[in-house]
Short mmCIF file of C-alpha atoms in Angstrom, two decimals:
data_model
loop_
_atom_site.label_atom_id
_atom_site.label_comp_id
_atom_site.label_asym_id
_atom_site.label_seq_id
_atom_site.Cartn_x
_atom_site.Cartn_y
_atom_site.Cartn_z
CA MET Z 4 219.72 27.22 -32.73
CA ASN Z 5 220.25 26.38 -36.42
CA PRO Z 6 223.75 26.01 -37.93
CA PHE Z 7 223.66 29.53 -39.40
CA GLN Z 8 222.84 31.06 -36.01
CA GLN Z 9 225.61 28.96 -34.45
CA ALA Z 10 228.08 30.25 -37.05
CA ARG Z 11 227.02 33.85 -36.39
CA GLU Z 12 227.54 33.36 -32.67
CA ALA Z 13 231.00 31.94 -33.39
CA ALA Z 14 231.78 34.98 -35.56
CA ALA Z 15 230.62 37.45 -32.92
CA ALA Z 16 232.61 35.55 -30.27
CA ALA Z 17 235.76 35.59 -32.44
CA ARG Z 18 235.43 39.36 -33.05
CA ALA Z 19 234.98 39.88 -29.30
CA ARG Z 20 238.17 37.92 -28.58
CA TYR Z 21 240.13 40.01 -31.11
CA ARG Z 22 238.62 43.18 -29.62
CA ASP Z 23 239.91 42.00 -26.25
CA GLY Z 24 243.42 41.66 -27.65
CA LEU Z 25 243.80 38.11 -29.00
CA VAL Z 26 246.20 38.03 -31.98
CA SER Z 27 245.80 34.95 -34.21
CA PRO Z 28 245.38 34.07 -37.90
CA THR Z 29 241.69 33.62 -38.69
CA ALA Z 30 241.71 30.75 -41.24
CA GLY Z 31 239.37 28.00 -40.10
CA HIS Z 32 237.64 30.19 -37.50
CA ALA Z 33 233.86 30.75 -37.69
CA PRO Z 34 233.66 28.32 -40.63
CA GLY Z 35 230.91 29.10 -43.12
CA LEU Z 36 231.14 32.86 -42.66
CA THR Z 37 232.99 35.10 -45.10
CA GLN Z 38 236.27 36.72 -44.06
CA CYS Z 39 237.59 39.96 -45.55
CA ASN Z 40 240.78 41.77 -46.31
CA MET Z 41 240.75 45.43 -45.26
CA ILE Z 42 242.41 48.58 -46.53
CA CYS Z 43 241.63 52.07 -45.20
CA LEU Z 44 242.74 55.12 -47.14
CA PRO Z 45 242.15 58.88 -46.82
CA ARG Z 46 239.13 60.07 -48.83
CA ASP Z 47 241.44 61.70 -51.36
CA TRP Z 48 242.68 58.25 -52.39
CA ALA Z 49 239.29 56.50 -52.43
CA TYR Z 50 238.45 56.99 -56.11
CA ASP Z 51 241.88 55.82 -57.24
CA PHE Z 52 241.51 52.72 -55.09
CA LEU Z 53 237.96 51.90 -56.12
CA LEU Z 54 239.00 52.25 -59.76
CA PHE Z 55 242.07 50.09 -59.12
CA ALA Z 56 239.79 47.45 -57.63
CA GLN Z 57 237.43 47.62 -60.63
CA ARG Z 58 240.39 47.15 -62.96
CA ASN Z 59 241.80 44.25 -60.94
CA PRO Z 60 238.72 42.34 -59.79
CA GLN Z 61 240.48 39.03 -59.21
CA ALA Z 62 242.90 40.58 -56.72
CA CYS Z 63 240.53 43.21 -55.27
CA PRO Z 64 236.89 42.06 -55.25
CA VAL Z 65 235.24 44.78 -53.16
CA LEU Z 66 232.51 43.53 -50.81
CA ASP Z 67 231.79 46.81 -49.02
CA VAL Z 68 232.98 50.43 -48.86
CA THR Z 69 232.30 52.65 -45.84
CA GLU Z 70 231.43 56.32 -45.80
CA PRO Z 71 234.45 58.51 -44.92
CA GLY Z 72 235.23 58.24 -41.20
CA GLU Z 73 232.78 55.40 -40.58
CA PHE Z 74 233.91 52.15 -38.98
CA SER Z 75 230.83 50.00 -39.37
CA THR Z 76 229.79 47.78 -42.28
CA PHE Z 77 226.62 46.04 -43.35
CA LEU Z 78 228.67 42.84 -43.55
CA ALA Z 79 228.48 42.57 -39.73
CA ALA Z 80 226.14 45.09 -38.17
CA ASP Z 81 227.55 45.07 -34.62
CA ALA Z 82 231.24 45.06 -35.54
CA ASP Z 83 233.75 47.90 -35.04
CA LEU Z 84 236.35 47.89 -37.82
CA ARG Z 85 238.88 49.67 -35.57
CA THR Z 86 239.08 46.89 -32.99
CA ASP Z 87 237.53 43.68 -34.29
CA LEU Z 88 240.38 42.40 -36.45
CA PRO Z 89 243.13 40.46 -34.66
CA LEU Z 90 246.01 42.49 -36.11
CA TYR Z 91 246.42 45.66 -38.18
CA ARG Z 92 249.26 47.16 -40.17
CA VAL Z 93 249.90 50.89 -40.33
CA TRP Z 94 251.53 52.25 -43.48
CA ARG Z 95 253.29 55.61 -43.83
CA ASP Z 96 254.72 56.74 -47.18
CA GLY Z 97 254.49 53.18 -48.45
CA GLU Z 98 256.41 51.66 -45.57
CA LEU Z 99 255.21 49.44 -42.78
CA ALA Z 100 255.26 51.69 -39.71
CA ALA Z 101 253.65 49.47 -37.08
CA GLU Z 102 251.61 46.36 -36.34
CA VAL Z 103 248.94 46.96 -33.71
CA SER Z 104 245.80 45.24 -32.48
CA ASP Z 105 243.65 48.38 -32.14
CA VAL Z 106 243.56 51.42 -34.43
CA ARG Z 107 241.08 53.70 -32.65
CA GLU Z 108 243.66 56.42 -32.00
CA LEU Z 109 244.84 56.42 -35.62
CA TRP Z 110 241.25 56.65 -36.79
CA ALA Z 111 240.77 59.72 -34.62
CA GLU Z 112 243.82 61.37 -36.24
CA HIS Z 113 242.59 60.71 -39.77
CA ASP Z 114 238.92 61.53 -39.74
CA ASP Z 115 238.11 60.85 -43.40
CA LEU Z 116 239.33 57.27 -43.78
CA VAL Z 117 237.39 55.19 -46.30
CA THR Z 118 237.50 51.47 -45.58
CA PHE Z 119 237.40 48.89 -48.34
CA LEU Z 120 236.50 45.34 -47.38
CA ILE Z 121 237.77 42.89 -49.95
CA GLY Z 122 236.90 39.26 -50.52
CA CYS Z 123 239.24 36.58 -49.16
CA SER Z 124 240.03 33.16 -50.55
CA PHE Z 125 239.35 31.64 -47.12
CA THR Z 126 235.70 31.85 -48.25
CA PHE Z 127 236.03 28.91 -50.62
CA GLU Z 128 238.25 26.78 -48.39
CA ASN Z 129 235.27 25.14 -46.73
CA ASP Z 130 234.11 23.93 -50.16
CA LEU Z 131 237.58 22.56 -50.91
CA LEU Z 132 237.60 20.70 -47.60
CA GLU Z 133 234.13 19.31 -48.25
CA ALA Z 134 235.34 18.08 -51.64
CA GLY Z 135 238.11 16.18 -49.85
CA ILE Z 136 240.89 18.56 -50.89
CA ASP Z 137 243.23 19.22 -47.98
CA VAL Z 138 243.86 22.90 -47.23
CA ARG Z 139 247.43 22.67 -46.05
CA HIS Z 140 247.70 25.81 -43.91
CA ILE Z 141 244.60 24.71 -42.01
CA SER Z 142 245.82 21.13 -41.49
CA GLU Z 143 249.27 22.44 -40.50
CA GLY Z 144 247.74 25.11 -38.23
CA CYS Z 145 249.56 28.09 -39.69
CA ASN Z 146 248.98 31.14 -41.88
CA VAL Z 147 248.45 30.74 -45.65
CA PRO Z 148 251.64 31.32 -47.69
CA MET Z 149 251.50 34.45 -49.87
CA TYR Z 150 253.96 35.73 -52.47
CA ARG Z 151 254.58 38.94 -54.37
CA SER Z 152 254.24 37.93 -58.03
CA ASN Z 153 255.79 39.49 -61.14
CA ARG Z 154 252.32 40.10 -62.58
CA ALA Z 155 251.56 43.81 -62.91
CA CYS Z 156 248.06 44.97 -62.01
CA ARG Z 157 246.27 47.44 -64.29
CA PRO Z 158 247.14 50.83 -62.73
CA ALA Z 159 244.55 53.43 -61.73
CA GLY Z 160 245.37 57.05 -60.96
CA ARG Z 161 248.32 57.13 -58.57
CA LEU Z 162 248.08 53.42 -57.76
CA GLN Z 163 250.11 50.64 -59.33
CA GLY Z 164 251.81 47.48 -58.22
CA ASN Z 165 252.08 43.74 -58.67
CA MET Z 166 249.57 41.08 -57.72
CA VAL Z 167 250.07 39.16 -54.48
CA VAL Z 168 249.04 35.49 -54.68
CA SER Z 169 248.16 32.86 -52.10
CA MET Z 170 249.27 29.27 -52.64
CA ARG Z 171 247.67 25.95 -51.80
CA PRO Z 172 249.28 22.62 -52.79
CA VAL Z 173 246.75 20.39 -54.58
CA PRO Z 174 247.20 16.79 -55.77
CA ALA Z 175 247.66 16.83 -59.55
CA GLU Z 176 244.47 14.84 -60.09
CA ARG Z 177 242.43 17.33 -58.03
CA VAL Z 178 243.71 20.57 -59.62
CA ALA Z 179 240.77 20.67 -62.04
CA ASP Z 180 238.34 20.21 -59.14
CA ALA Z 181 240.00 23.02 -57.19
CA ALA Z 182 239.73 25.30 -60.23
CA ARG Z 183 236.10 24.35 -60.86
CA ILE Z 184 235.05 24.81 -57.23
CA THR Z 185 236.79 28.13 -56.67
CA ALA Z 186 235.79 29.57 -60.07
CA ARG Z 187 232.24 29.79 -58.75
CA TYR Z 188 233.32 32.30 -56.12
CA PRO Z 189 234.29 35.27 -58.34
CA GLY Z 190 233.52 37.71 -55.50
CA VAL Z 191 236.26 36.21 -53.33
CA HIS Z 192 239.11 35.86 -55.89
CA GLY Z 193 237.54 33.07 -57.95
CA ALA Z 194 239.56 30.64 -60.05
CA PRO Z 195 243.34 30.23 -59.75
CA VAL Z 196 245.47 32.75 -61.66
CA HIS Z 197 248.33 30.27 -62.10
CA VAL Z 198 248.96 26.54 -61.70
CA GLY Z 199 252.43 25.01 -61.18
CA GLU Z 200 255.88 26.48 -62.00
CA PRO Z 201 256.33 29.15 -59.31
CA ALA Z 202 259.29 30.61 -61.24
CA LEU Z 203 256.94 31.80 -64.00
CA LEU Z 204 255.24 34.01 -61.40
CA GLY Z 205 258.61 35.36 -60.32
CA ILE Z 206 258.70 33.25 -57.14
CA ALA Z 207 262.32 32.22 -56.59
CA ASP Z 208 261.76 29.98 -53.56
CA ILE Z 209 258.36 28.54 -52.73
CA ALA Z 210 259.62 27.78 -49.19
CA GLN Z 211 260.13 31.53 -48.55
CA PRO Z 212 256.74 33.24 -48.75
CA ASP Z 213 256.68 37.06 -48.60
CA PHE Z 214 253.72 36.96 -46.19
CA GLY Z 215 252.36 34.17 -43.97
CA ASP Z 216 254.01 30.82 -43.41
CA ALA Z 217 255.56 28.15 -45.61
CA VAL Z 218 253.57 24.91 -45.89
CA SER Z 219 254.76 21.49 -46.97
CA ILE Z 220 254.19 20.36 -50.55
CA LYS Z 221 253.89 16.59 -50.77
CA PRO Z 222 255.01 14.36 -53.67
CA GLY Z 223 252.43 14.53 -56.45
CA GLU Z 224 251.11 17.92 -55.38
CA ILE Z 225 251.13 20.99 -57.58
CA PRO Z 226 251.33 24.53 -56.16
CA VAL Z 227 248.13 26.36 -57.16
CA PHE Z 228 248.00 30.15 -56.92
CA TRP Z 229 245.02 32.44 -56.35
CA ALA Z 230 244.91 36.25 -56.47
CA CYS Z 231 245.19 37.56 -52.92
CA GLY Z 232 243.61 40.46 -51.06
CA VAL Z 233 247.02 41.42 -49.68
CA THR Z 234 247.60 42.96 -53.13
CA PRO Z 235 246.43 46.39 -51.85
CA GLN Z 236 249.28 46.34 -49.32
CA SER Z 237 251.76 45.63 -52.10
CA VAL Z 238 250.17 48.53 -54.03
CA VAL Z 239 250.39 50.87 -51.01
CA MET Z 240 254.12 50.07 -50.85
CA ALA Z 241 254.77 50.37 -54.58
CA SER Z 242 252.78 53.61 -54.87
CA LYS Z 243 254.15 55.20 -51.67
CA VAL Z 244 250.67 56.06 -50.38
CA PRO Z 245 251.15 58.61 -47.56
CA PHE Z 246 248.89 56.85 -45.03
CA ALA Z 247 246.95 53.61 -44.89
CA ILE Z 248 245.73 51.03 -42.42
CA SER Z 249 245.27 47.41 -43.41
CA HIS Z 250 244.69 44.06 -41.80
CA ALA Z 251 247.85 42.01 -41.17
CA PRO Z 252 248.05 39.20 -43.76
CA GLY Z 253 246.00 36.21 -42.66
CA HIS Z 254 244.40 38.18 -39.81
CA MET Z 255 241.07 38.93 -41.45
CA PHE Z 256 237.80 40.61 -40.63
CA ILE Z 257 235.20 37.92 -39.90
CA THR Z 258 231.76 38.94 -41.20
CA ASP Z 259 228.23 37.70 -40.53
CA VAL Z 260 227.71 36.86 -44.22
CA PRO Z 261 227.51 33.16 -45.16
CA ASP Z 262 230.09 32.01 -47.73
CA SER Z 263 227.20 30.80 -49.90
CA GLN Z 264 226.31 34.47 -50.55
CA TYR Z 265 229.31 34.63 -52.89
CA HIS Z 266 228.72 31.31 -54.63
CA VAL Z 267 227.55 31.66 -58.22
CA MET Q 7 238.75 32.74 -90.41
CA ASN Q 8 237.63 31.09 -87.16
CA PRO Q 9 234.23 31.84 -85.58
CA PHE Q 10 235.74 34.29 -83.07
CA GLN Q 11 237.43 36.28 -85.84
CA GLN Q 12 234.14 36.27 -87.76
CA ALA Q 13 232.30 37.59 -84.70
CA ARG Q 14 234.89 40.34 -84.25
CA GLU Q 15 234.51 41.37 -87.88
CA ALA Q 16 230.73 41.49 -87.39
CA ALA Q 17 231.21 43.68 -84.29
CA ALA Q 18 233.54 46.08 -86.09
CA ALA Q 19 231.13 46.23 -89.05
CA ALA Q 20 228.17 46.95 -86.74
CA ARG Q 21 230.09 49.75 -84.98
CA ALA Q 22 231.02 51.21 -88.38
CA ARG Q 23 227.35 51.22 -89.44
CA TYR Q 24 226.33 53.03 -86.23
CA ARG Q 25 229.21 55.49 -86.73
CA ASP Q 26 227.80 56.16 -90.20
CA GLY Q 27 224.39 56.97 -88.71
CA LEU Q 28 222.37 53.75 -88.53
CA VAL Q 29 219.96 53.76 -85.58
CA SER Q 30 218.78 50.29 -84.50
CA PRO Q 31 218.49 48.19 -81.33
CA THR Q 32 221.52 45.92 -81.00
CA ALA Q 33 220.03 42.70 -79.52
CA GLY Q 34 220.97 39.72 -81.66
CA HIS Q 35 223.71 41.63 -83.54
CA ALA Q 36 227.31 40.37 -83.49
CA PRO Q 37 226.19 37.30 -81.52
CA GLY Q 38 228.79 35.92 -79.13
CA LEU Q 39 230.30 39.33 -78.33
CA THR Q 40 229.45 41.24 -75.17
CA GLN Q 41 227.31 44.37 -75.37
CA CYS Q 42 227.46 47.19 -72.82
CA ASN Q 43 225.34 49.88 -71.29
CA MET Q 44 227.08 53.25 -71.09
CA ILE Q 45 226.89 56.23 -68.74
CA CYS Q 46 229.24 59.22 -68.95
CA LEU Q 47 229.45 61.65 -66.05
CA PRO Q 48 231.67 64.63 -65.17
CA ARG Q 49 234.74 63.63 -63.13
CA ASP Q 50 233.20 65.21 -60.03
CA TRP Q 51 230.48 62.54 -60.08
CA ALA Q 52 232.72 59.58 -60.88
CA TYR Q 53 233.41 58.42 -57.31
CA ASP Q 54 229.75 58.58 -56.36
CA PHE Q 55 228.86 56.54 -59.41
CA LEU Q 56 231.59 53.94 -58.99
CA LEU Q 57 230.53 53.53 -55.35
CA PHE Q 58 226.88 53.29 -56.41
CA ALA Q 59 227.86 50.53 -58.85
CA GLN Q 60 229.82 48.67 -56.15
CA ARG Q 61 226.79 48.83 -53.88
CA ASN Q 62 224.40 47.68 -56.61
CA PRO Q 63 226.39 45.09 -58.54
CA GLN Q 64 223.39 43.29 -60.02
CA ALA Q 65 222.12 46.47 -61.68
CA CYS Q 66 225.50 48.09 -62.39
CA PRO Q 67 228.24 45.51 -63.05
CA VAL Q 68 231.09 47.72 -64.28
CA LEU Q 69 233.16 46.22 -67.12
CA ASP Q 70 235.40 49.23 -67.80
CA VAL Q 71 235.95 52.84 -66.69
CA THR Q 72 237.78 55.37 -68.87
CA GLU Q 73 240.20 58.07 -67.80
CA PRO Q 74 238.55 61.53 -67.68
CA GLY Q 75 238.03 62.84 -71.22
CA GLU Q 76 238.98 59.57 -72.90
CA PHE Q 77 236.66 57.88 -75.37
CA SER Q 78 238.43 54.59 -75.94
CA THR Q 79 238.15 51.33 -74.00
CA PHE Q 80 240.11 48.11 -73.80
CA LEU Q 81 236.85 46.29 -74.48
CA ALA Q 82 237.20 47.22 -78.18
CA ALA Q 83 240.54 48.79 -79.02
CA ASP Q 84 239.55 50.54 -82.26
CA ALA Q 85 236.17 51.89 -81.12
CA ASP Q 86 235.21 55.53 -80.48
CA LEU Q 87 232.68 55.76 -77.66
CA ARG Q 88 231.39 59.12 -79.00
CA THR Q 89 230.17 57.71 -82.32
CA ASP Q 90 230.03 53.92 -82.25
CA LEU Q 91 226.75 53.42 -80.41
CA PRO Q 92 223.57 53.59 -82.51
CA LEU Q 93 221.79 56.09 -80.27
CA TYR Q 94 222.66 58.25 -77.25
CA ARG Q 95 220.65 60.12 -74.68
CA VAL Q 96 221.71 63.48 -73.28
CA TRP Q 97 220.62 64.33 -69.74
CA ARG Q 98 220.50 67.79 -68.18
CA ASP Q 99 219.46 68.30 -64.55
CA GLY Q 100 217.98 64.81 -64.51
CA GLU Q 101 215.81 65.32 -67.57
CA LEU Q 102 216.13 63.82 -71.01
CA ALA Q 103 217.33 66.73 -73.16
CA ALA Q 104 217.98 65.01 -76.50
CA GLU Q 105 218.49 61.75 -78.36
CA VAL Q 106 221.34 61.91 -80.85
CA SER Q 107 223.48 59.47 -82.81
CA ASP Q 108 226.82 61.25 -82.29
CA VAL Q 109 228.09 63.01 -79.16
CA ARG Q 110 231.45 64.38 -80.29
CA GLU Q 111 230.39 68.02 -79.81
CA LEU Q 112 229.05 67.38 -76.31
CA TRP Q 113 232.27 65.59 -75.40
CA ALA Q 114 234.24 68.65 -76.48
CA GLU Q 115 232.11 70.86 -74.20
CA HIS Q 116 232.65 68.62 -71.17
CA ASP Q 117 236.30 67.70 -71.23
CA ASP Q 118 236.41 65.58 -68.07
CA LEU Q 119 233.71 63.01 -68.79
CA VAL Q 120 234.33 59.61 -67.22
CA THR Q 121 232.64 56.77 -69.10
CA PHE Q 122 231.35 53.68 -67.34
CA LEU Q 123 230.68 50.62 -69.46
CA ILE Q 124 228.25 48.31 -67.72
CA GLY Q 125 227.37 44.70 -68.44
CA CYS Q 126 224.20 43.94 -70.38
CA SER Q 127 221.89 40.97 -70.11
CA PHE Q 128 222.07 40.50 -73.90
CA THR Q 129 225.33 38.70 -73.06
CA PHE Q 130 223.55 35.63 -71.74
CA GLU Q 131 220.81 35.52 -74.35
CA ASN Q 132 222.87 33.37 -76.68
CA ASP Q 133 223.11 30.75 -73.92
CA LEU Q 134 219.34 30.90 -73.37
CA LEU Q 135 218.75 30.39 -77.11
CA GLU Q 136 221.20 27.49 -77.22
CA ALA Q 137 219.30 25.89 -74.32
CA GLY Q 138 216.11 26.11 -76.40
CA ILE Q 139 214.62 29.01 -74.42
CA ASP Q 140 213.04 31.54 -76.79
CA VAL Q 141 214.18 35.14 -76.24
CA ARG Q 142 210.98 36.90 -77.16
CA HIS Q 143 212.29 40.35 -78.15
CA ILE Q 144 214.72 38.66 -80.53
CA SER Q 145 212.09 36.38 -82.08
CA GLU Q 146 209.66 39.31 -82.34
CA GLY Q 147 212.38 41.60 -83.73
CA CYS Q 148 211.96 44.44 -81.25
CA ASN Q 149 213.67 46.03 -78.25
CA VAL Q 150 213.67 44.24 -74.86
CA PRO Q 151 210.92 45.49 -72.49
CA MET Q 152 212.26 47.36 -69.43
CA TYR Q 153 210.43 48.67 -66.39
CA ARG Q 154 211.15 51.01 -63.51
CA SER Q 155 210.71 48.85 -60.41
CA ASN Q 156 209.77 49.83 -56.86
CA ARG Q 157 213.03 48.34 -55.57
CA ALA Q 158 215.33 51.02 -54.13
CA CYS Q 159 219.03 50.72 -54.88
CA ARG Q 160 221.55 51.25 -52.08
CA PRO Q 161 222.39 54.97 -52.36
CA ALA Q 162 225.94 56.33 -52.69
CA GLY Q 163 226.88 59.97 -52.17
CA ARG Q 164 224.47 62.12 -54.18
CA LEU Q 165 223.11 59.17 -56.16
CA GLN Q 166 219.95 57.24 -55.41
CA GLY Q 167 217.08 55.71 -57.34
CA ASN Q 168 215.17 52.55 -58.11
CA MET Q 169 216.31 49.52 -60.06
CA VAL Q 170 215.26 49.17 -63.68
CA VAL Q 171 214.53 45.60 -64.76
CA SER Q 172 214.36 43.83 -68.11
CA MET Q 173 211.74 41.14 -68.69
CA ARG Q 174 211.76 37.91 -70.67
CA PRO Q 175 208.78 35.53 -70.66
CA VAL Q 176 209.91 31.96 -69.90
CA PRO Q 177 207.81 28.76 -69.91
CA ALA Q 178 207.13 27.78 -66.29
CA GLU Q 179 209.05 24.53 -66.67
CA ARG Q 180 212.14 26.37 -67.97
CA VAL Q 181 212.32 29.13 -65.33
CA ALA Q 182 214.79 27.15 -63.23
CA ASP Q 183 216.98 26.61 -66.31
CA ALA Q 184 216.89 30.32 -67.12
CA ALA Q 185 217.90 31.14 -63.54
CA ARG Q 186 220.67 28.53 -63.54
CA ILE Q 187 222.10 29.62 -66.90
CA THR Q 188 222.08 33.36 -66.21
CA ALA Q 189 223.33 33.01 -62.63
CA ARG Q 190 226.70 32.05 -64.06
CA TYR Q 191 227.06 35.48 -65.66
CA PRO Q 192 227.34 37.68 -62.54
CA GLY Q 193 229.31 40.31 -64.49
CA VAL Q 194 226.38 40.96 -66.81
CA HIS Q 195 223.48 41.11 -64.28
CA GLY Q 196 223.49 37.41 -63.37
CA ALA Q 197 220.43 35.59 -62.01
CA PRO Q 198 216.89 37.01 -62.11
CA VAL Q 199 215.98 39.45 -59.35
CA HIS Q 200 212.29 38.52 -59.51
CA VAL Q 201 210.10 35.79 -61.04
CA GLY Q 202 206.37 36.23 -61.75
CA GLU Q 203 203.87 38.73 -60.23
CA PRO Q 204 204.88 42.02 -61.87
CA ALA Q 205 202.73 43.92 -59.35
CA LEU Q 206 205.15 42.98 -56.54
CA LEU Q 207 207.83 44.91 -58.42
CA GLY Q 208 205.49 47.89 -58.75
CA ILE Q 209 204.74 47.19 -62.42
CA ALA Q 210 201.09 48.11 -62.99
CA ASP Q 211 200.80 46.95 -66.60
CA ILE Q 212 203.29 44.51 -68.13
CA ALA Q 213 202.10 45.57 -71.59
CA GLN Q 214 203.35 49.12 -70.96
CA PRO Q 215 207.13 49.02 -70.48
CA ASP Q 216 208.87 52.22 -69.40
CA PHE Q 217 211.66 51.62 -71.94
CA GLY Q 218 211.83 49.42 -75.03
CA ASP Q 219 208.90 47.49 -76.51
CA ALA Q 220 206.17 45.23 -75.16
CA VAL Q 221 206.49 41.55 -76.10
CA SER Q 222 203.83 38.86 -76.10
CA ILE Q 223 203.56 36.52 -73.13
CA LYS Q 224 202.15 33.15 -74.16
CA PRO Q 225 199.95 30.87 -72.07
CA GLY Q 226 202.09 28.95 -69.59
CA GLU Q 227 204.85 31.56 -69.61
CA ILE Q 228 206.04 33.44 -66.53
CA PRO Q 229 207.53 36.94 -66.71
CA VAL Q 230 211.12 36.73 -65.44
CA PHE Q 231 212.94 39.93 -64.45
CA TRP Q 232 216.65 40.71 -64.50
CA ALA Q 233 218.41 43.81 -63.15
CA CYS Q 234 219.03 46.18 -66.06
CA GLY Q 235 221.87 48.50 -67.02
CA VAL Q 236 219.35 51.26 -67.73
CA THR Q 237 219.26 51.70 -63.94
CA PRO Q 238 221.93 54.46 -64.12
CA GLN Q 239 219.55 56.50 -66.31
CA SER Q 240 216.81 56.11 -63.72
CA VAL Q 241 219.35 57.21 -61.09
CA VAL Q 242 220.42 60.24 -63.17
CA MET Q 243 216.75 61.26 -63.28
CA ALA Q 244 216.01 60.61 -59.60
CA SER Q 245 219.22 62.33 -58.45
CA LYS Q 246 218.94 65.30 -60.84
CA VAL Q 247 222.53 64.90 -62.05
CA PRO Q 248 223.47 68.16 -63.86
CA PHE Q 249 224.89 66.52 -66.98
CA ALA Q 250 225.20 63.00 -68.32
CA ILE Q 251 225.34 61.09 -71.58
CA SER Q 252 224.05 57.53 -71.84
CA HIS Q 253 223.23 54.97 -74.49
CA ALA Q 254 219.55 54.87 -75.49
CA PRO Q 255 217.93 51.78 -73.95
CA GLY Q 256 218.51 48.71 -76.12
CA HIS Q 257 221.03 50.58 -78.28
CA MET Q 258 224.20 49.21 -76.76
CA PHE Q 259 227.94 49.42 -77.25
CA ILE Q 260 229.13 46.25 -78.99
CA THR Q 261 232.56 45.16 -77.71
CA ASP Q 262 235.20 42.77 -79.02
CA VAL Q 263 235.00 40.64 -75.85
CA PRO Q 264 233.48 37.16 -76.16
CA ASP Q 265 230.46 36.51 -73.92
CA SER Q 266 232.33 33.52 -72.49
CA GLN Q 267 234.71 35.98 -70.76
CA TYR Q 268 231.92 36.69 -68.27
CA HIS Q 269 230.85 33.08 -67.75
CA VAL Q 270 231.78 31.72 -64.33
#
């Protein structure tokens, strides 16, 4: 079995564990295979969202869109999008209504859901690790810290809201390397949107992320911020979308697509 | 005046000449500024097209989408999309109905047109020239040769059709350079989709392009093919879309955005 086949088996095994009920952040799992953010909206909202994504490609790089009511994707042929993520969030009128590990019943109630699978910055973390740049939430075994920023996205139709960002601390002398490496993954958020000075992004306390877990920032490290695929959840809240299902932050959909697919 | 300001003045001057009636291919004009393909469709077709573009990003990299009925774009704040391209094509029921240099009257008849501006491979030609790779249609002063390929796009809704490709002859020892250089422009078609052997793409005679002009291929040169933003016109034909307006192949919309914006 070659390494790619091994990775695909690891991905299928991870999806099977989540299908069976395991709840766990996915960073570092099935390394080498792309992970996705997910947002499902009624068909009536699909154009607004696809346009929003086009207008905000750093935050919302779309990797696949399903037909209304479908729950399969060409990103992983045997996967079921209703069960194969470790944790989902259900949104009603822009408010978090529930966190559940299976959304088959909800899908049955809303038969025209369109699912958008959106690139995730986990995709380039393997390259950072290989370049000798520590990825703190992996080495500390927790979820990546994410923050609501003060940066407004370009609105589209009924959708508007601010960008959510993920943060990784990087030694000052490696910031340029981190920017260079991640820039070549434009399909999975690409280059950082901000380096240093959290206050300029409207982040009052870097130790209090809005999503995920805080990580330690060591002396000589600079907080580096990337656009984050949790942005659609922030937009669902800000725009009071009547119904949506998303992944829970950090609990991604693991695909069968190698990270290298998104490397330019 | 710095070089960027000079380029912007050249772009504005070119748009003004087209607005005044000049009809001419745009390759090589306002160098350094991005040129776009254009397709305008009734609002009812906008979701299908945006989804088609998402599913076929090499052929249809979307750089901007207007609101229904609007004819301005943030890609060039002072431009009027109804007059500022040198030549337009009007499509009715999937057939070419007219070529005109001004579409203001048609826009008035169809008040909910959504305009998609799509990246163009002219964007990376400056980089090819700077690397010492001749761009034949520029050096021969004609339009780029384009061909309907046998490669089916991923369909979306009512839209389906084959990819159109542009061709540039490249010396065999520079093909890798051409691939490397253009790969870093994923927003404007990116890397070649095919190198050599036109017959494998379904092209019977390289000297008979379906759009644009034939160019000479010198001994030792390989035909290299890139996905082309004329693909939407091929899709309009194949899908028998009731009404559409497009640019005429090679007669692009010149923006105020520097090519470097799309360099990864």
